[in-house]
Amino acid sequence: MKKNEIADCSISVLSKVAQANCRFEFVLSVPASFAIDSHRQSVEQVAKTVSLPGFRKGKVPKDHVLQSFGEKIDREWQDSLAKKTVNIFLEQQSFRAIPPIVYSWKKLDQESDLELHVSFEVYPKAPEIEEIDLSSVSFPDRKEVTDGDVEKKIDEYRAVLAEWTPLDDMERICEEDRTDYRLISLSGNEAKKERGCLVKEMPDTIRKAILSSSDKKLEVDLPQNWGNVPGGKYFLETYNRARKIPPPVDESFAKRFNMSSVDELKNEIRKKLNISIEFDHIEEAKNILQEALVKKLSFELPLTILEKEVESRASFSSNKGLKKEEIEEQARQALRLFFLIESIAMRHGISLSQESRDFIWSQNQPGLQGESGRQRMAAQLIQHEVLLFLLQRMNWLKPNN
């Protein structure tokens, strides 16, 4: 629609009824002059496309066009005029309408102003953040990295770098060790042979026997058949017994992490643990703030959007077994938070950085195949930025943290 059409036509409201679920009904007054001009345009549009005997296409006189195609013109004019009227009205009133927009003519007479009945839902207006009382929200204190945390992380590294080392013949085996073993019948025949088995993963009878003694040859009594091995008494022999021995914490250990000393390694570990704790602390605060916001929000939602959200969430595997009422409440909470986040982002100019946009594109397919994924990630990142913004407003988080 041309801008001058909107500027030159003033649609007035004869009546307005606010209904539940963000739905409004209006009766609009359409100036007769605008209706007449719209009708003329409809006639000219049809005249360009039709032909009659004795006239070339597009050259049929308008009175002939009206006589032959009057009903078609009226139908198209009424629909076109209604759509133009609705668009002008929405533009002038700054409504964010949600399709479908339902309209019907109450008065259709070019001799006087026309009347159009219009019904539609609008996107909800979330409250301003200043209107939400968050004074009772409290956040946990940040944890500090201790020497014990550093030592625990070093032990984890040592466990990863541990190497299998043969055990002495007389050393008792433990559950974390591994061994080869075989079962030999009392007559001397080999009944079963296994290699590289972790003791803790062995059948109970075998495991308990191995743990009970440092002897490499024991007698065991299988209470029942074990696969192809019949129950009964056997000799159990273990060999190639080994234990994972972690490396000592020394300069050589530090160099495996490109550090020149153990102290340098510990300092680097402490730095990384601090980063991890800070990240977890902020995420915990975001979750607490988000839950507090959800509890404070109670504004109405458009039924069209709510129904789609409920339908979508009903298909989530995590929601299987939930009652419809529970899914509906879940949908309401998610939508209210979404509209609040959107409102805050728009009001305060919060947008995604180019780095974030590049990340979104790197994680999703180009074109239509990845569109839903890009939209979902963009919404998540905007929510992240808005929650950080709110934490800064609450003086919990310093800018650029």
Short mmCIF file of C-alpha atoms in Angstrom, two decimals:
data_model
loop_
_atom_site.label_atom_id
_atom_site.label_comp_id
_atom_site.label_asym_id
_atom_site.label_seq_id
_atom_site.Cartn_x
_atom_site.Cartn_y
_atom_site.Cartn_z
CA MET A 1 0.00 0.00 0.00
CA LYS A 2 1.31 3.45 -0.90
CA LYS A 3 2.34 5.73 1.97
CA ASN A 4 0.17 8.60 0.70
CA GLU A 5 -2.91 6.35 0.92
CA ILE A 6 -2.27 5.92 4.63
CA ALA A 7 -1.60 9.61 5.13
CA ASP A 8 -4.66 10.79 3.15
CA CYS A 9 -7.20 8.40 4.67
CA SER A 10 -8.27 8.67 8.30
CA ILE A 11 -10.03 5.60 9.63
CA SER A 12 -12.09 6.42 12.70
CA VAL A 13 -13.21 3.99 15.41
CA LEU A 14 -16.96 3.81 16.01
CA SER A 15 -16.70 1.14 18.72
CA LYS A 16 -14.06 -0.93 20.47
CA VAL A 17 -14.47 -4.06 22.60
CA ALA A 18 -11.53 -5.61 24.44
CA GLN A 19 -12.01 -9.34 24.92
CA ALA A 20 -10.03 -12.06 26.68
CA ASN A 21 -6.77 -13.46 25.31
CA CYS A 22 -5.63 -10.18 23.72
CA ARG A 23 -8.51 -10.11 21.22
CA PHE A 24 -10.16 -6.86 20.14
CA GLU A 25 -13.25 -6.09 18.09
CA PHE A 26 -13.68 -2.77 16.28
CA VAL A 27 -16.27 -1.13 14.11
CA LEU A 28 -14.41 1.22 11.78
CA SER A 29 -15.76 4.13 9.77
CA VAL A 30 -14.39 4.29 6.22
CA PRO A 31 -14.70 7.65 4.40
CA ALA A 32 -17.00 7.47 1.37
CA SER A 33 -14.42 9.31 -0.73
CA PHE A 34 -11.85 6.62 0.00
CA ALA A 35 -14.38 3.89 -0.88
CA ILE A 36 -15.29 5.60 -4.18
CA ASP A 37 -11.64 5.97 -5.13
CA SER A 38 -11.00 2.33 -4.24
CA HIS A 39 -13.97 1.25 -6.38
CA ARG A 40 -12.62 3.25 -9.32
CA GLN A 41 -9.25 1.52 -8.96
CA SER A 42 -10.96 -1.88 -8.92
CA VAL A 43 -12.84 -1.06 -12.14
CA GLU A 44 -9.62 0.13 -13.81
CA GLN A 45 -7.78 -3.00 -12.68
CA VAL A 46 -10.42 -5.33 -14.16
CA ALA A 47 -10.68 -3.23 -17.34
CA LYS A 48 -6.98 -3.80 -18.04
CA THR A 49 -7.43 -7.58 -18.14
CA VAL A 50 -10.76 -8.21 -19.93
CA SER A 51 -11.92 -8.14 -23.54
CA LEU A 52 -15.38 -8.10 -25.16
CA PRO A 53 -16.55 -8.64 -28.73
CA GLY A 54 -15.68 -5.53 -30.73
CA PHE A 55 -13.07 -4.33 -28.21
CA ARG A 56 -9.43 -5.22 -27.78
CA LYS A 57 -8.07 -6.41 -24.44
CA GLY A 58 -7.75 -3.44 -22.11
CA LYS A 59 -9.79 -1.14 -24.38
CA VAL A 60 -13.28 -2.02 -23.16
CA PRO A 61 -15.22 1.13 -22.04
CA LYS A 62 -15.79 1.28 -18.31
CA ASP A 63 -19.60 1.26 -18.58
CA HIS A 64 -19.37 -2.00 -20.57
CA VAL A 65 -16.96 -3.40 -17.97
CA LEU A 66 -19.37 -2.56 -15.16
CA GLN A 67 -22.30 -4.04 -17.05
CA SER A 68 -20.51 -7.33 -17.81
CA PHE A 69 -18.30 -7.75 -14.74
CA GLY A 70 -20.12 -5.75 -12.08
CA GLU A 71 -20.48 -8.61 -9.60
CA LYS A 72 -16.84 -9.65 -9.94
CA ILE A 73 -15.72 -6.03 -9.50
CA ASP A 74 -17.89 -5.57 -6.41
CA ARG A 75 -16.51 -8.71 -4.77
CA GLU A 76 -12.92 -7.73 -5.45
CA TRP A 77 -13.54 -4.12 -4.43
CA GLN A 78 -15.13 -5.07 -1.12
CA ASP A 79 -12.29 -7.43 -0.25
CA SER A 80 -9.61 -5.00 -1.41
CA LEU A 81 -11.18 -2.07 0.43
CA ALA A 82 -11.50 -4.10 3.63
CA LYS A 83 -7.82 -5.12 3.50
CA LYS A 84 -6.71 -1.55 2.76
CA THR A 85 -8.84 -0.25 5.61
CA VAL A 86 -7.43 -2.79 8.06
CA ASN A 87 -3.84 -2.07 7.00
CA ILE A 88 -4.31 1.69 7.33
CA PHE A 89 -6.00 1.28 10.72
CA LEU A 90 -3.23 -0.98 12.05
CA GLU A 91 -0.58 1.42 10.79
CA GLN A 92 -2.27 4.46 12.29
CA GLN A 93 -2.93 2.75 15.64
CA SER A 94 0.44 0.93 15.79
CA PHE A 95 -1.25 -2.40 16.51
CA ARG A 96 0.78 -5.62 16.20
CA ALA A 97 -2.03 -7.84 14.95
CA ILE A 98 -1.79 -11.62 14.80
CA PRO A 99 -3.28 -13.32 11.72
CA PRO A 100 -5.93 -14.25 10.89
CA ILE A 101 -7.71 -10.89 10.88
CA VAL A 102 -11.47 -11.40 10.55
CA TYR A 103 -13.52 -8.65 8.91
CA SER A 104 -17.02 -8.15 7.51
CA TRP A 105 -18.94 -5.14 6.18
CA LYS A 106 -21.71 -3.77 8.40
CA LYS A 107 -22.58 -0.90 6.08
CA LEU A 108 -21.63 -0.81 2.42
CA ASP A 109 -22.98 2.31 0.72
CA GLN A 110 -20.82 4.64 -1.35
CA GLU A 111 -23.26 7.49 -0.74
CA SER A 112 -22.05 7.78 2.88
CA ASP A 113 -19.23 6.56 5.09
CA LEU A 114 -18.92 2.77 5.27
CA GLU A 115 -18.67 0.63 8.39
CA LEU A 116 -16.35 -2.36 8.74
CA HIS A 117 -16.38 -4.87 11.59
CA VAL A 118 -12.85 -6.12 12.42
CA SER A 119 -11.68 -8.73 14.93
CA PHE A 120 -8.10 -9.80 15.67
CA GLU A 121 -5.64 -10.75 18.38
CA VAL A 122 -2.64 -8.59 19.21
CA TYR A 123 0.73 -9.45 20.63
CA PRO A 124 0.67 -8.95 24.40
CA LYS A 125 2.19 -5.94 26.08
CA ALA A 126 4.60 -7.15 28.72
CA PRO A 127 5.05 -5.00 31.83
CA GLU A 128 8.03 -2.66 32.06
CA ILE A 129 10.84 -4.16 34.06
CA GLU A 130 10.54 -1.25 36.50
CA GLU A 131 7.02 -2.44 37.33
CA ILE A 132 8.26 -5.86 38.48
CA ASP A 133 9.34 -6.06 42.12
CA LEU A 134 12.53 -8.09 42.31
CA SER A 135 13.70 -6.78 45.66
CA SER A 136 13.20 -10.15 47.35
CA VAL A 137 15.38 -12.03 44.86
CA SER A 138 18.61 -13.22 46.44
CA PHE A 139 21.59 -14.88 44.83
CA PRO A 140 24.10 -17.32 46.33
CA ASP A 141 27.62 -16.18 47.15
CA ARG A 142 30.31 -17.00 44.66
CA LYS A 143 32.39 -20.03 45.55
CA GLU A 144 36.15 -19.63 45.88
CA VAL A 145 38.74 -21.99 44.45
CA THR A 146 40.56 -23.82 47.25
CA ASP A 147 43.87 -25.66 47.29
CA GLY A 148 41.82 -28.82 47.63
CA ASP A 149 40.01 -28.04 44.36
CA VAL A 150 43.36 -27.65 42.59
CA GLU A 151 44.67 -30.92 44.05
CA LYS A 152 41.46 -32.71 43.03
CA LYS A 153 41.89 -31.52 39.45
CA ILE A 154 45.53 -32.66 39.46
CA ASP A 155 44.39 -36.08 40.68
CA GLU A 156 41.94 -36.20 37.76
CA TYR A 157 44.79 -35.43 35.35
CA ARG A 158 46.94 -38.11 36.98
CA ALA A 159 44.13 -40.65 36.63
CA VAL A 160 43.86 -39.89 32.91
CA LEU A 161 47.64 -40.26 32.46
CA ALA A 162 47.92 -43.39 34.63
CA GLU A 163 49.59 -46.37 32.93
CA TRP A 164 49.07 -50.07 33.44
CA THR A 165 51.96 -51.44 35.49
CA PRO A 166 52.56 -55.14 36.28
CA LEU A 167 51.92 -56.16 39.89
CA ASP A 168 54.39 -58.06 42.04
CA ASP A 169 53.55 -61.74 42.45
CA MET A 170 52.75 -61.41 46.14
CA GLU A 171 50.82 -58.12 45.91
CA ARG A 172 47.09 -58.49 46.53
CA ILE A 173 44.88 -57.44 43.66
CA CYS A 174 42.08 -54.86 44.09
CA GLU A 175 38.86 -54.08 42.24
CA GLU A 176 40.39 -51.38 40.02
CA ASP A 177 43.10 -53.73 38.75
CA ARG A 178 42.97 -55.93 35.69
CA THR A 179 44.17 -59.44 35.01
CA ASP A 180 44.09 -62.34 32.60
CA TYR A 181 42.62 -65.52 34.03
CA ARG A 182 41.51 -69.00 33.14
CA LEU A 183 39.30 -71.68 34.66
CA ILE A 184 40.70 -75.20 34.74
CA SER A 185 38.60 -78.24 35.57
CA LEU A 186 39.78 -80.59 38.30
CA SER A 187 40.77 -83.02 35.55
CA GLY A 188 43.15 -80.38 34.11
CA ASN A 189 41.14 -79.20 31.07
CA GLU A 190 40.87 -75.46 30.35
CA ALA A 191 37.19 -74.48 30.60
CA LYS A 192 37.41 -70.71 30.05
CA LYS A 193 40.02 -68.06 29.33
CA GLU A 194 39.71 -64.26 29.55
CA ARG A 195 42.22 -61.45 28.92
CA GLY A 196 42.56 -57.93 30.30
CA CYS A 197 39.49 -58.08 32.55
CA LEU A 198 38.79 -55.43 35.15
CA VAL A 199 38.29 -57.14 38.47
CA LYS A 200 35.26 -55.00 39.37
CA GLU A 201 33.47 -56.12 36.20
CA MET A 202 33.95 -59.87 36.77
CA PRO A 203 31.17 -62.26 37.88
CA ASP A 204 30.75 -62.21 41.66
CA THR A 205 32.14 -65.68 42.30
CA ILE A 206 35.31 -65.02 40.29
CA ARG A 207 35.73 -61.48 41.63
CA LYS A 208 35.37 -62.47 45.29
CA ALA A 209 37.81 -65.34 44.89
CA ILE A 210 40.47 -63.14 43.29
CA LEU A 211 40.07 -60.43 45.94
CA SER A 212 40.27 -62.94 48.82
CA SER A 213 43.89 -63.94 48.30
CA SER A 214 47.14 -62.90 46.67
CA ASP A 215 47.62 -66.48 45.41
CA LYS A 216 47.65 -66.84 41.64
CA LYS A 217 45.93 -70.22 41.77
CA LEU A 218 42.71 -70.68 43.72
CA GLU A 219 39.87 -73.12 43.92
CA VAL A 220 36.39 -71.77 43.11
CA ASP A 221 32.95 -73.32 43.13
CA LEU A 222 30.61 -72.02 40.42
CA PRO A 223 27.08 -72.23 41.87
CA GLN A 224 25.50 -72.42 38.39
CA ASN A 225 26.34 -72.68 34.73
CA TRP A 226 28.32 -69.74 33.34
CA GLY A 227 27.68 -69.59 29.61
CA ASN A 228 29.18 -72.82 28.23
CA VAL A 229 30.93 -73.55 31.52
CA PRO A 230 28.96 -76.01 33.73
CA GLY A 231 28.60 -75.19 37.42
CA GLY A 232 30.98 -76.96 39.80
CA LYS A 233 34.51 -76.77 41.19
CA TYR A 234 37.42 -75.35 39.19
CA PHE A 235 40.93 -74.03 39.61
CA LEU A 236 41.20 -70.29 38.92
CA GLU A 237 44.57 -69.07 37.65
CA THR A 238 45.41 -65.36 37.25
CA TYR A 239 48.35 -63.94 35.33
CA ASN A 240 49.51 -60.68 33.75
CA ARG A 241 48.03 -58.82 36.68
CA ALA A 242 48.35 -55.04 36.36
CA ARG A 243 47.40 -51.82 38.11
CA LYS A 244 47.01 -48.29 36.75
CA ILE A 245 49.71 -46.21 38.41
CA PRO A 246 49.34 -42.43 38.09
CA PRO A 247 52.50 -40.43 37.41
CA PRO A 248 54.13 -38.46 40.22
CA VAL A 249 53.47 -34.74 40.41
CA ASP A 250 56.84 -33.37 39.42
CA GLU A 251 58.45 -31.21 36.76
CA SER A 252 58.04 -33.94 34.13
CA PHE A 253 54.33 -34.12 34.91
CA ALA A 254 54.00 -30.34 34.52
CA LYS A 255 55.81 -30.39 31.19
CA ARG A 256 53.20 -32.77 29.81
CA PHE A 257 50.86 -29.75 30.05
CA ASN A 258 53.44 -27.36 28.56
CA MET A 259 54.17 -25.88 31.98
CA SER A 260 57.68 -25.35 33.29
CA SER A 261 56.92 -26.21 36.91
CA VAL A 262 54.28 -27.71 39.17
CA ASP A 263 53.56 -24.27 40.65
CA GLU A 264 52.91 -22.85 37.19
CA LEU A 265 50.59 -25.78 36.44
CA LYS A 266 48.67 -25.22 39.68
CA ASN A 267 48.31 -21.52 38.93
CA GLU A 268 46.92 -22.31 35.47
CA ILE A 269 44.51 -24.86 36.94
CA ARG A 270 43.35 -22.29 39.53
CA LYS A 271 42.79 -19.73 36.77
CA LYS A 272 40.67 -22.17 34.73
CA LEU A 273 38.70 -23.25 37.80
CA ASN A 274 37.96 -19.59 38.56
CA ILE A 275 36.64 -19.09 35.03
CA SER A 276 34.48 -22.20 35.34
CA ILE A 277 33.15 -21.17 38.76
CA GLU A 278 32.38 -17.66 37.51
CA PHE A 279 30.49 -19.09 34.52
CA ASP A 280 28.51 -21.47 36.75
CA HIS A 281 27.82 -18.65 39.22
CA ILE A 282 26.39 -16.40 36.49
CA GLU A 283 24.32 -19.26 35.05
CA GLU A 284 22.91 -20.00 38.51
CA ALA A 285 22.03 -16.32 38.97
CA LYS A 286 20.38 -16.20 35.54
CA ASN A 287 18.27 -19.24 36.42
CA ILE A 288 17.22 -17.74 39.76
CA LEU A 289 16.31 -14.43 38.10
CA GLN A 290 14.44 -16.20 35.31
CA GLU A 291 12.39 -18.24 37.79
CA ALA A 292 11.61 -15.07 39.78
CA LEU A 293 10.44 -13.27 36.63
CA VAL A 294 8.22 -16.18 35.59
CA LYS A 295 6.49 -16.15 38.99
CA LYS A 296 5.84 -12.40 38.70
CA LEU A 297 4.33 -12.48 35.19
CA SER A 298 0.59 -12.97 34.75
CA PHE A 299 -0.44 -10.99 31.67
CA GLU A 300 -2.86 -12.52 29.15
CA LEU A 301 -1.64 -14.30 26.03
CA PRO A 302 -3.14 -14.55 22.54
CA LEU A 303 -5.00 -17.83 22.23
CA THR A 304 -3.63 -18.47 18.73
CA ILE A 305 -0.02 -18.36 19.91
CA LEU A 306 -0.73 -20.23 23.15
CA GLU A 307 -2.41 -23.11 21.30
CA LYS A 308 0.55 -23.44 18.91
CA GLU A 309 3.00 -23.42 21.80
CA VAL A 310 1.03 -26.09 23.66
CA GLU A 311 0.85 -28.25 20.53
CA SER A 312 4.59 -27.92 20.02
CA ARG A 313 5.46 -28.72 23.63
CA ALA A 314 3.13 -31.72 23.71
CA SER A 315 5.47 -33.38 21.21
CA PHE A 316 8.55 -32.96 23.45
CA SER A 317 9.81 -36.28 24.73
CA SER A 318 10.47 -34.63 28.11
CA ASN A 319 6.76 -33.81 28.39
CA LYS A 320 5.45 -37.33 27.81
CA GLY A 321 3.13 -38.28 30.64
CA LEU A 322 2.32 -34.70 31.64
CA LYS A 323 -1.30 -33.61 31.84
CA LYS A 324 -2.60 -31.08 29.32
CA GLU A 325 -3.00 -28.51 32.10
CA GLU A 326 0.65 -28.92 33.07
CA ILE A 327 1.83 -28.44 29.48
CA GLU A 328 -0.42 -25.38 29.12
CA GLU A 329 1.07 -23.81 32.26
CA GLN A 330 4.55 -24.59 30.98
CA ALA A 331 3.68 -22.91 27.67
CA ARG A 332 2.25 -19.83 29.41
CA GLN A 333 5.39 -19.38 31.48
CA ALA A 334 7.67 -19.74 28.46
CA LEU A 335 5.64 -17.31 26.32
CA ARG A 336 5.34 -14.67 29.03
CA LEU A 337 9.08 -14.79 29.60
CA PHE A 338 9.68 -14.60 25.85
CA PHE A 339 7.50 -11.50 25.41
CA LEU A 340 9.08 -9.83 28.45
CA ILE A 341 12.58 -10.54 27.11
CA GLU A 342 11.56 -9.24 23.69
CA SER A 343 10.12 -6.06 25.20
CA ILE A 344 13.24 -5.35 27.27
CA ALA A 345 15.53 -6.03 24.30
CA MET A 346 13.57 -3.67 22.04
CA ARG A 347 13.29 -0.91 24.64
CA HIS A 348 16.97 -0.95 25.62
CA GLY A 349 18.45 -1.71 22.20
CA ILE A 350 19.86 -5.10 23.14
CA SER A 351 20.89 -7.01 20.03
CA LEU A 352 23.27 -9.77 19.01
CA SER A 353 26.88 -8.97 18.27
CA GLN A 354 28.38 -9.88 14.93
CA GLU A 355 30.35 -12.60 16.70
CA SER A 356 27.11 -14.14 17.98
CA ARG A 357 25.52 -13.92 14.54
CA ASP A 358 28.53 -15.63 12.97
CA PHE A 359 28.32 -18.35 15.63
CA ILE A 360 24.63 -18.96 14.87
CA TRP A 361 25.36 -19.36 11.17
CA SER A 362 28.29 -21.67 11.87
CA GLN A 363 26.05 -23.99 13.90
CA ASN A 364 23.13 -24.26 11.45
CA GLN A 365 22.62 -25.18 7.82
CA PRO A 366 22.19 -22.33 5.35
CA GLY A 367 18.82 -21.68 3.74
CA LEU A 368 15.42 -22.83 4.92
CA GLN A 369 16.78 -26.10 6.37
CA GLY A 370 18.52 -24.25 9.19
CA GLU A 371 16.08 -21.38 9.67
CA SER A 372 14.30 -22.79 12.73
CA GLY A 373 17.63 -23.61 14.36
CA ARG A 374 18.94 -20.09 13.73
CA GLN A 375 15.79 -18.53 15.16
CA ARG A 376 15.95 -20.74 18.24
CA MET A 377 19.61 -19.96 18.91
CA ALA A 378 19.05 -16.23 18.33
CA ALA A 379 16.22 -16.22 20.87
CA GLN A 380 18.39 -18.07 23.40
CA LEU A 381 21.31 -15.67 22.96
CA ILE A 382 19.07 -12.60 23.21
CA GLN A 383 17.58 -14.04 26.41
CA HIS A 384 21.10 -14.54 27.74
CA GLU A 385 22.02 -10.91 26.96
CA VAL A 386 18.82 -9.52 28.52
CA LEU A 387 19.29 -11.52 31.74
CA LEU A 388 22.88 -10.24 32.00
CA PHE A 389 21.56 -6.71 31.45
CA LEU A 390 19.05 -7.17 34.28
CA LEU A 391 21.71 -8.57 36.61
CA GLN A 392 23.77 -5.46 35.92
CA ARG A 393 20.78 -3.23 36.68
CA MET A 394 20.42 -5.04 39.99
CA ASN A 395 24.11 -4.30 40.70
CA TRP A 396 24.79 -8.01 41.03
CA LEU A 397 26.98 -8.16 37.96
CA LYS A 398 29.53 -5.63 36.83
CA PRO A 399 29.35 -4.44 33.18
CA ASN A 400 31.47 -6.46 30.75
CA ASN A 401 31.69 -9.29 33.24
#
